[in-house]
Every structure is written in structure tokens, then in C-alpha cells.
PDB file of C-alpha atoms in Angstrom:
ATOM      1  CA  MET A   1       6.432 -14.643  11.333  1.00 62.00           C
ATOM      2  CA  ALA A   2       2.617 -14.505  12.333  1.00 89.00           C
ATOM      3  CA  THR A   3      -0.035 -15.431   9.882  1.00 90.00           C
ATOM      4  CA  VAL A   4      -3.423 -13.474   9.229  1.00 90.00           C
ATOM      5  CA  LYS A   5      -6.654 -15.252   7.827  1.00 92.00           C
ATOM      6  CA  ILE A   6      -8.555 -12.963   5.776  1.00 91.00           C
ATOM      7  CA  LYS A   7     -11.225 -12.976   3.210  1.00 90.00           C
ATOM      8  CA  ILE A   8      -9.895 -10.870   0.238  1.00 92.00           C
ATOM      9  CA  ARG A   9     -11.526 -13.359  -2.569  1.00 89.00           C
ATOM     10  CA  THR A  10     -15.000 -12.155  -4.055  1.00 84.00           C
ATOM     11  CA  THR A  11     -17.670 -14.913  -4.824  1.00 77.00           C
ATOM     12  CA  ARG A  12     -19.085 -15.473  -8.266  1.00 70.00           C
ATOM     13  CA  THR A  13     -21.679 -17.667 -10.314  1.00 68.00           C
ATOM     14  CA  GLN A  14     -20.223 -19.786 -12.525  1.00 68.00           C
ATOM     15  CA  ASP A  15     -22.549 -21.941 -14.914  1.00 71.00           C
ATOM     16  CA  GLY A  16     -25.518 -21.476 -12.911  1.00 66.00           C
ATOM     17  CA  LYS A  17     -23.122 -22.462  -9.811  1.00 70.00           C
ATOM     18  CA  ARG A  18     -22.414 -19.972  -6.567  1.00 69.00           C
ATOM     19  CA  VAL A  19     -18.570 -20.516  -5.746  1.00 67.00           C
ATOM     20  CA  ILE A  20     -17.735 -19.056  -2.400  1.00 73.00           C
ATOM     21  CA  ALA A  21     -14.978 -17.371  -1.566  1.00 82.00           C
ATOM     22  CA  PRO A  22     -12.413 -18.806   0.572  1.00 85.00           C
ATOM     23  CA  TYR A  23     -10.542 -17.609   3.462  1.00 90.00           C
ATOM     24  CA  ASP A  24      -6.818 -17.155   2.509  1.00 92.00           C
ATOM     25  CA  GLU A  25      -4.386 -17.570   5.115  1.00 93.00           C
ATOM     26  CA  VAL A  26      -1.581 -15.489   4.589  1.00 92.00           C
ATOM     27  CA  ASP A  27       2.444 -15.522   6.082  1.00 91.00           C
ATOM     28  CA  LEU A  28       2.842 -12.248   6.950  1.00 89.00           C
ATOM     29  CA  GLY A  29       6.557 -13.054   6.502  1.00 87.00           C
ATOM     30  CA  GLU A  30       6.068 -13.549   2.688  1.00 89.00           C
ATOM     31  CA  LEU A  31       5.115 -10.039   2.049  1.00 88.00           C
ATOM     32  CA  SER A  32       6.794  -6.510   1.729  1.00 84.00           C
ATOM     33  CA  PRO A  33       6.501  -4.293   5.135  1.00 85.00           C
ATOM     34  CA  ARG A  34       3.238  -2.309   2.980  1.00 85.00           C
ATOM     35  CA  ALA A  35       1.672  -5.395   2.058  1.00 89.00           C
ATOM     36  CA  ARG A  36       1.902  -6.807   5.516  1.00 88.00           C
ATOM     37  CA  ALA A  37       0.232  -3.596   6.895  1.00 88.00           C
ATOM     38  CA  LEU A  38      -2.391  -3.934   4.525  1.00 91.00           C
ATOM     39  CA  ALA A  39      -3.016  -7.557   5.605  1.00 91.00           C
ATOM     40  CA  GLU A  40      -2.946  -6.572   9.184  1.00 89.00           C
ATOM     41  CA  ALA A  41      -5.519  -3.935   8.330  1.00 89.00           C
ATOM     42  CA  ILE A  42      -7.478  -6.330   6.306  1.00 90.00           C
ATOM     43  CA  SER A  43      -7.586  -8.626   9.366  1.00 88.00           C
ATOM     44  CA  HIS A  44      -9.291  -5.877  11.297  1.00 84.00           C
ATOM     45  CA  CYS A  45     -12.204  -5.646   9.354  1.00 83.00           C
ATOM     46  CA  ALA A  46     -15.219  -6.539  10.269  1.00 82.00           C
ATOM     47  CA  ASP A  47     -15.388 -10.914   9.520  1.00 85.00           C
ATOM     48  CA  ALA A  48     -11.680  -9.948   8.290  1.00 86.00           C
ATOM     49  CA  VAL A  49     -13.331  -9.001   5.053  1.00 87.00           C
ATOM     50  CA  ALA A  50     -11.462  -6.535   2.472  1.00 86.00           C
ATOM     51  CA  ASP A  51     -13.207  -3.482   3.094  1.00 86.00           C
ATOM     52  CA  THR A  52     -12.535   0.190   4.237  1.00 86.00           C
ATOM     53  CA  ILE A  53      -9.064   0.895   5.180  1.00 87.00           C
ATOM     54  CA  ARG A  54      -7.606   4.587   6.743  1.00 86.00           C
ATOM     55  CA  LEU A  55      -4.558   6.173   5.334  1.00 87.00           C
ATOM     56  CA  ARG A  56      -2.658   8.745   6.643  1.00 85.00           C
ATOM     57  CA  SER A  57      -0.393  11.237   4.603  1.00 85.00           C
ATOM     58  CA  ASP A  58       2.861  12.255   5.690  1.00 83.00           C
ATOM     59  CA  LYS A  59       2.012  15.715   4.857  1.00 86.00           C
ATOM     60  CA  ARG A  60       0.131  18.367   7.280  1.00 88.00           C
ATOM     61  CA  ILE A  61      -3.170  19.381   6.038  1.00 90.00           C
ATOM     62  CA  ARG A  62      -2.104  23.003   5.760  1.00 90.00           C
ATOM     63  CA  ASP A  63       0.699  22.216   3.487  1.00 90.00           C
ATOM     64  CA  THR A  64      -1.721  20.356   0.931  1.00 87.00           C
ATOM     65  CA  GLN A  65      -4.854  22.012   1.274  1.00 87.00           C
ATOM     66  CA  PRO A  66      -5.218  25.111  -0.163  1.00 90.00           C
ATOM     67  CA  ASN A  67      -7.386  28.072   1.414  1.00 92.00           C
ATOM     68  CA  TRP A  68      -7.059  25.268   4.213  1.00 90.00           C
ATOM     69  CA  GLU A  69      -8.228  28.283   6.706  1.00 92.00           C
ATOM     70  CA  HIS A  70     -11.829  28.211   5.391  1.00 91.00           C
ATOM     71  CA  TYR A  71     -12.157  24.902   6.389  1.00 90.00           C
ATOM     72  CA  PHE A  72      -9.814  23.826   9.311  1.00 89.00           C
ATOM     73  CA  THR A  73      -8.703  25.112  12.647  1.00 90.00           C
ATOM     74  CA  PRO A  74      -5.266  25.581  13.031  1.00 90.00           C
ATOM     75  CA  GLU A  75      -4.949  22.863  15.337  1.00 90.00           C
ATOM     76  CA  GLN A  76      -6.741  20.461  12.989  1.00 88.00           C
ATOM     77  CA  ALA A  77      -4.276  21.887  10.260  1.00 89.00           C
ATOM     78  CA  ASP A  78      -1.310  20.871  11.776  1.00 89.00           C
ATOM     79  CA  GLN A  79      -2.748  17.259  11.546  1.00 87.00           C
ATOM     80  CA  PRO A  80      -1.744  14.842   8.835  1.00 87.00           C
ATOM     81  CA  LEU A  81      -4.354  14.861   6.166  1.00 85.00           C
ATOM     82  CA  THR A  82      -6.221  10.924   6.092  1.00 84.00           C
ATOM     83  CA  MET A  83      -8.141   9.243   3.352  1.00 86.00           C
ATOM     84  CA  ASP A  84     -10.182   6.350   3.283  1.00 87.00           C
ATOM     85  CA  TRP A  85      -9.282   3.519   0.865  1.00 88.00           C
ATOM     86  CA  ALA A  86     -10.799   0.912  -0.686  1.00 88.00           C
ATOM     87  CA  ARG A  87      -9.895   0.434  -4.022  1.00 89.00           C
ATOM     88  CA  TRP A  88      -9.879  -3.349  -4.351  1.00 90.00           C
ATOM     89  CA  ASP A  89      -8.974  -5.660  -7.551  1.00 91.00           C
ATOM     90  CA  LYS A  90     -11.703  -8.242  -8.268  1.00 89.00           C
ATOM     91  CA  TYR A  91     -10.104 -11.246  -6.718  1.00 90.00           C
ATOM     92  CA  THR A  92     -12.235 -14.073  -7.350  1.00 85.00           C
ATOM     93  CA  ALA A  93     -12.931 -17.291  -5.596  1.00 84.00           C
ATOM     94  CA  ASP A  94     -10.868 -19.818  -8.458  1.00 83.00           C
ATOM     95  CA  SER A  95      -8.348 -17.191  -9.340  1.00 87.00           C
ATOM     96  CA  PRO A  96      -4.798 -19.318  -9.460  1.00 91.00           C
ATOM     97  CA  MET A  97      -2.968 -16.409  -8.514  1.00 91.00           C
ATOM     98  CA  PRO A  98      -1.687 -16.436  -4.595  1.00 92.00           C
ATOM     99  CA  ALA A  99      -3.123 -14.368  -1.850  1.00 93.00           C
ATOM    100  CA  VAL A 100       0.370 -12.613  -1.555  1.00 92.00           C
ATOM    101  CA  GLU A 101       0.724 -11.452  -5.248  1.00 91.00           C
ATOM    102  CA  TRP A 102      -2.866  -9.978  -4.780  1.00 93.00           C
ATOM    103  CA  LEU A 103      -1.995  -8.377  -1.579  1.00 93.00           C
ATOM    104  CA  GLU A 104       1.423  -7.035  -3.168  1.00 89.00           C
ATOM    105  CA  ARG A 105      -0.365  -5.508  -5.974  1.00 89.00           C
ATOM    106  CA  GLN A 106      -2.714  -3.986  -3.797  1.00 92.00           C
ATOM    107  CA  ALA A 107      -0.093  -2.452  -1.580  1.00 89.00           C
ATOM    108  CA  ALA A 108       1.527  -1.179  -4.912  1.00 85.00           C
ATOM    109  CA  LYS A 109      -1.868   0.878  -5.908  1.00 87.00           C
ATOM    110  CA  ILE A 110      -1.415   3.008  -2.558  1.00 86.00           C
ATOM    111  CA  PRO A 111       0.033   6.239  -3.178  1.00 83.00           C
ATOM    112  CA  PRO A 112       3.422   7.150  -2.305  1.00 80.00           C
ATOM    113  CA  GLY A 113       3.624   9.611   0.915  1.00 82.00           C
ATOM    114  CA  TRP A 114       0.263   7.283   2.313  1.00 86.00           C
ATOM    115  CA  ARG A 115       0.714   4.976   5.161  1.00 85.00           C
ATOM    116  CA  ILE A 116      -1.496   2.294   6.185  1.00 86.00           C
ATOM    117  CA  VAL A 117      -3.121   3.418   9.495  1.00 83.00           C
ATOM    118  CA  GLY A 118      -6.199   0.661  10.080  1.00 81.00           C
ATOM    119  CA  ALA A 119      -9.462  -0.493   9.185  1.00 80.00           C
ATOM    120  CA  THR A 120     -12.188   1.856   9.996  1.00 73.00           C
ATOM    121  CA  ARG A 121     -15.684   1.484  10.567  1.00 61.00           C
ATOM    122  CA  SER A 122     -17.086   3.708   7.852  1.00 51.00           C
ATOM    123  CA  SER A 123     -15.470   6.987   5.728  1.00 44.00           C
ATOM    124  CA  LEU A 124     -17.093   9.195   8.635  1.00 46.00           C
ATOM    125  CA  GLY A 125     -14.020   9.943   9.697  1.00 49.00           C
ATOM    126  CA  GLY A 126     -12.519   9.155  13.224  1.00 50.00           C
ATOM    127  CA  GLU A 127      -9.684   7.081  14.022  1.00 52.00           C
ATOM    128  CA  PRO A 128      -9.242   3.630  12.888  1.00 49.00           C
ATOM    129  CA  LEU A 129     -10.663   0.589  14.685  1.00 48.00           C
ATOM    130  CA  VAL A 130      -7.213  -0.706  15.250  1.00 50.00           C
ATOM    131  CA  GLN A 131      -3.802   0.574  14.442  1.00 52.00           C
ATOM    132  CA  VAL A 132      -1.407  -1.107  12.188  1.00 59.00           C
ATOM    133  CA  GLU A 133       2.290  -0.468  11.689  1.00 59.00           C
ATOM    134  CA  ASP A 134       3.226   0.930   8.568  1.00 61.00           C
ATOM    135  CA  SER A 135       6.523   3.314   9.435  1.00 57.00           C
ATOM    136  CA  SER A 136       8.644   1.131   6.750  1.00 68.00           C
ATOM    137  CA  THR A 137      10.294   3.212   4.099  1.00 76.00           C
ATOM    138  CA  LEU A 138      11.254   0.171   2.129  1.00 78.00           C
ATOM    139  CA  MET A 139       9.479  -0.099  -1.695  1.00 80.00           C
ATOM    140  CA  THR A 140       9.270  -2.853  -4.058  1.00 83.00           C
ATOM    141  CA  ALA A 141       9.836  -2.124  -7.548  1.00 86.00           C
ATOM    142  CA  GLU A 142       6.564  -1.103  -7.984  1.00 84.00           C
ATOM    143  CA  GLN A 143       6.428   1.429  -5.352  1.00 83.00           C
ATOM    144  CA  VAL A 144       9.156   3.070  -6.416  1.00 87.00           C
ATOM    145  CA  SER A 145       7.891   3.246 -10.143  1.00 87.00           C
ATOM    146  CA  ALA A 146       4.960   4.961  -8.620  1.00 83.00           C
ATOM    147  CA  TYR A 147       7.163   7.289  -6.492  1.00 84.00           C
ATOM    148  CA  LEU A 148       9.438   8.258  -9.031  1.00 88.00           C
ATOM    149  CA  ALA A 149       6.124   9.437 -11.239  1.00 85.00           C
ATOM    150  CA  ILE A 150       5.510  12.004  -8.498  1.00 81.00           C
ATOM    151  CA  HIS A 151       8.923  13.433  -8.814  1.00 83.00           C
ATOM    152  CA  GLY A 152       8.414  13.886 -12.268  1.00 87.00           C
ATOM    153  CA  ARG A 153      10.887  10.532 -13.573  1.00 89.00           C
ATOM    154  CA  HIS A 154       8.407   7.588 -15.260  1.00 90.00           C
ATOM    155  CA  MET A 155      10.071   4.260 -15.151  1.00 90.00           C
ATOM    156  CA  THR A 156       8.684   1.002 -15.156  1.00 92.00           C
ATOM    157  CA  ALA A 157       9.322  -1.474 -12.324  1.00 88.00           C
ATOM    158  CA  ALA A 158      11.050  -4.062 -14.697  1.00 91.00           C
ATOM    159  CA  SER A 159      13.163  -0.725 -15.497  1.00 91.00           C
ATOM    160  CA  TRP A 160      13.985   0.044 -12.111  1.00 91.00           C
ATOM    161  CA  ARG A 161      14.871  -3.954 -11.544  1.00 88.00           C
ATOM    162  CA  SER A 162      17.126  -3.608 -14.446  1.00 89.00           C
ATOM    163  CA  LYS A 163      19.036  -0.764 -13.650  1.00 88.00           C
ATOM    164  CA  ALA A 164      19.289  -1.950 -10.054  1.00 87.00           C
ATOM    165  CA  HIS A 165      21.074  -4.961 -11.202  1.00 84.00           C
ATOM    166  CA  PRO A 166      24.460  -5.442 -10.012  1.00 82.00           C
ATOM    167  CA  SER A 167      26.219  -5.455 -13.123  1.00 84.00           C
ATOM    168  CA  LYS A 168      24.708  -2.218 -14.303  1.00 85.00           C
ATOM    169  CA  GLN A 169      24.611  -0.195 -11.241  1.00 84.00           C
ATOM    170  CA  LEU A 170      22.503   2.294 -12.568  1.00 88.00           C
ATOM    171  CA  ALA A 171      20.569   2.526  -9.555  1.00 90.00           C
ATOM    172  CA  PRO A 172      20.581   1.821  -5.762  1.00 90.00           C
ATOM    173  CA  PRO A 173      20.823  -2.245  -5.295  1.00 89.00           C
ATOM    174  CA  PRO A 174      18.289  -3.705  -2.615  1.00 87.00           C
ATOM    175  CA  THR A 175      18.884  -2.854   0.455  1.00 85.00           C
ATOM    176  CA  ASP A 176      16.260  -5.923   1.841  1.00 79.00           C
ATOM    177  CA  ARG A 177      14.275  -8.764  -0.069  1.00 76.00           C
ATOM    178  CA  VAL A 178      10.765 -10.391   1.281  1.00 69.00           C
ATOM    179  CA  GLY A 179      11.351 -13.667  -0.222  1.00 67.00           C
ATOM    180  CA  ARG A 180      12.215 -13.187  -3.879  1.00 72.00           C
ATOM    181  CA  THR A 181      10.707  -9.657  -3.832  1.00 77.00           C
ATOM    182  CA  PRO A 182      13.643  -6.954  -4.003  1.00 84.00           C
ATOM    183  CA  LEU A 183      13.420  -3.953  -1.546  1.00 82.00           C
ATOM    184  CA  TRP A 184      15.036  -0.862  -1.870  1.00 86.00           C
ATOM    185  CA  GLU A 185      15.249   2.044   0.663  1.00 86.00           C
ATOM    186  CA  GLN A 186      13.261   5.414  -0.126  1.00 84.00           C
ATOM    187  CA  SER A 187      16.581   7.206   1.148  1.00 86.00           C
ATOM    188  CA  ASP A 188      18.359   5.552  -1.899  1.00 89.00           C
ATOM    189  CA  VAL A 189      15.934   6.474  -4.183  1.00 89.00           C
ATOM    190  CA  ASP A 190      15.449   9.934  -2.868  1.00 88.00           C
ATOM    191  CA  ALA A 191      19.864  10.113  -3.434  1.00 90.00           C
ATOM    192  CA  TRP A 192      19.284   8.693  -7.357  1.00 91.00           C
ATOM    193  CA  LEU A 193      16.870  10.812  -7.881  1.00 89.00           C
ATOM    194  CA  ASN A 194      19.339  14.071  -6.372  1.00 88.00           C
ATOM    195  CA  ARG A 195      22.573  13.005  -8.111  1.00 86.00           C
TER     196      ARG A 195
END
């Protein structure tokens, strides 16, 4: 699979010396679908530096905003809700954490029900500079945990993985893997929630 060269580490000063943050070359094949879309969006930011990206909700404005008619036309209210996102964790230039792991952690922070649609020039609205594909419904254990919380079921990612273990069969098994990371299909999680 393709690779992207992105700058996600922050420059820092250590013992009076400035440690310059390098670019990381990331193999997209090692990432979950959500983290892959995130890496692609970063690669389209100015100089491929992690900046603001655009998210789009699975729901329409009229379905999420109370009194939408005071702020939006009916045509606008039929559009999906969008949000700019830049809640990156610090990732120092000398961090031993692999870039793939850092990207997976950032992808898990994006709320369920929101899709990455691309990098954005500013927080002033409009369409993203470049669209990326984030249509996958596959989720990591961390994303499943966040999804369950939205539906009133609280469980850690470790508990979910444990329940899904073949010896226990208390949750659906993963439908795919990226490297060593198991991925669950959202429809399987929904079926488990509604059992």
C-alpha cells in the first residue's frame, strides 16, 4: 500500500537545544481505515503538517440542531452537520512511540458518527481542500468503546477485546485486522447492542 510523509511531531527544546521535529513516513497499510483517512487528511494540510481537518456527521443538521429553522434554510438543514477538528495530542520530536500508534490514538478520539472528509484551509467553513475517503464502518476496540458509551453501555477497549475472544464469544469476533489491530464491523456491534 502507499505511504505518506507527514509532520505530526512537535519541535521542543531540551537542555537549551532545539530538537527539530522530523517528518514521519507512514505506511497506510498498517493503519485502521479511520487512522488511514486521518493520515491522508494530514498529508493534504499545508506542508503536510497536522492542522485543522474537516469532519462530517452521519446526521443532518435538522436532526441534531434544536430550533434549526432560526439559523438555517430548509436546504441547509438537509445537509450533514460539519465540524473542524484539531484536537491533537502532543507528539514530541524525540518520542519513542511509533507514528502508527500515535495516529491510531488520534483517530480513536474522533467521535463516533463523524467521518473525516479532508484538510481545511481555515475554520471559516466551505468545502475541504481535498476530500479523503472515510466511509468504512470498521472500528478499533477503542472506537467500539466510544460508540458503546454513546449508546449508554460503558466498557473499556480491553474488556471489549476480552469479550470478543473466541474462547468467550460474549461479543462479536473481529471481521478484519490491520497488522495486529482487530477491527469490528459497526453493524455487528449494533446487533450486539440490540440483542
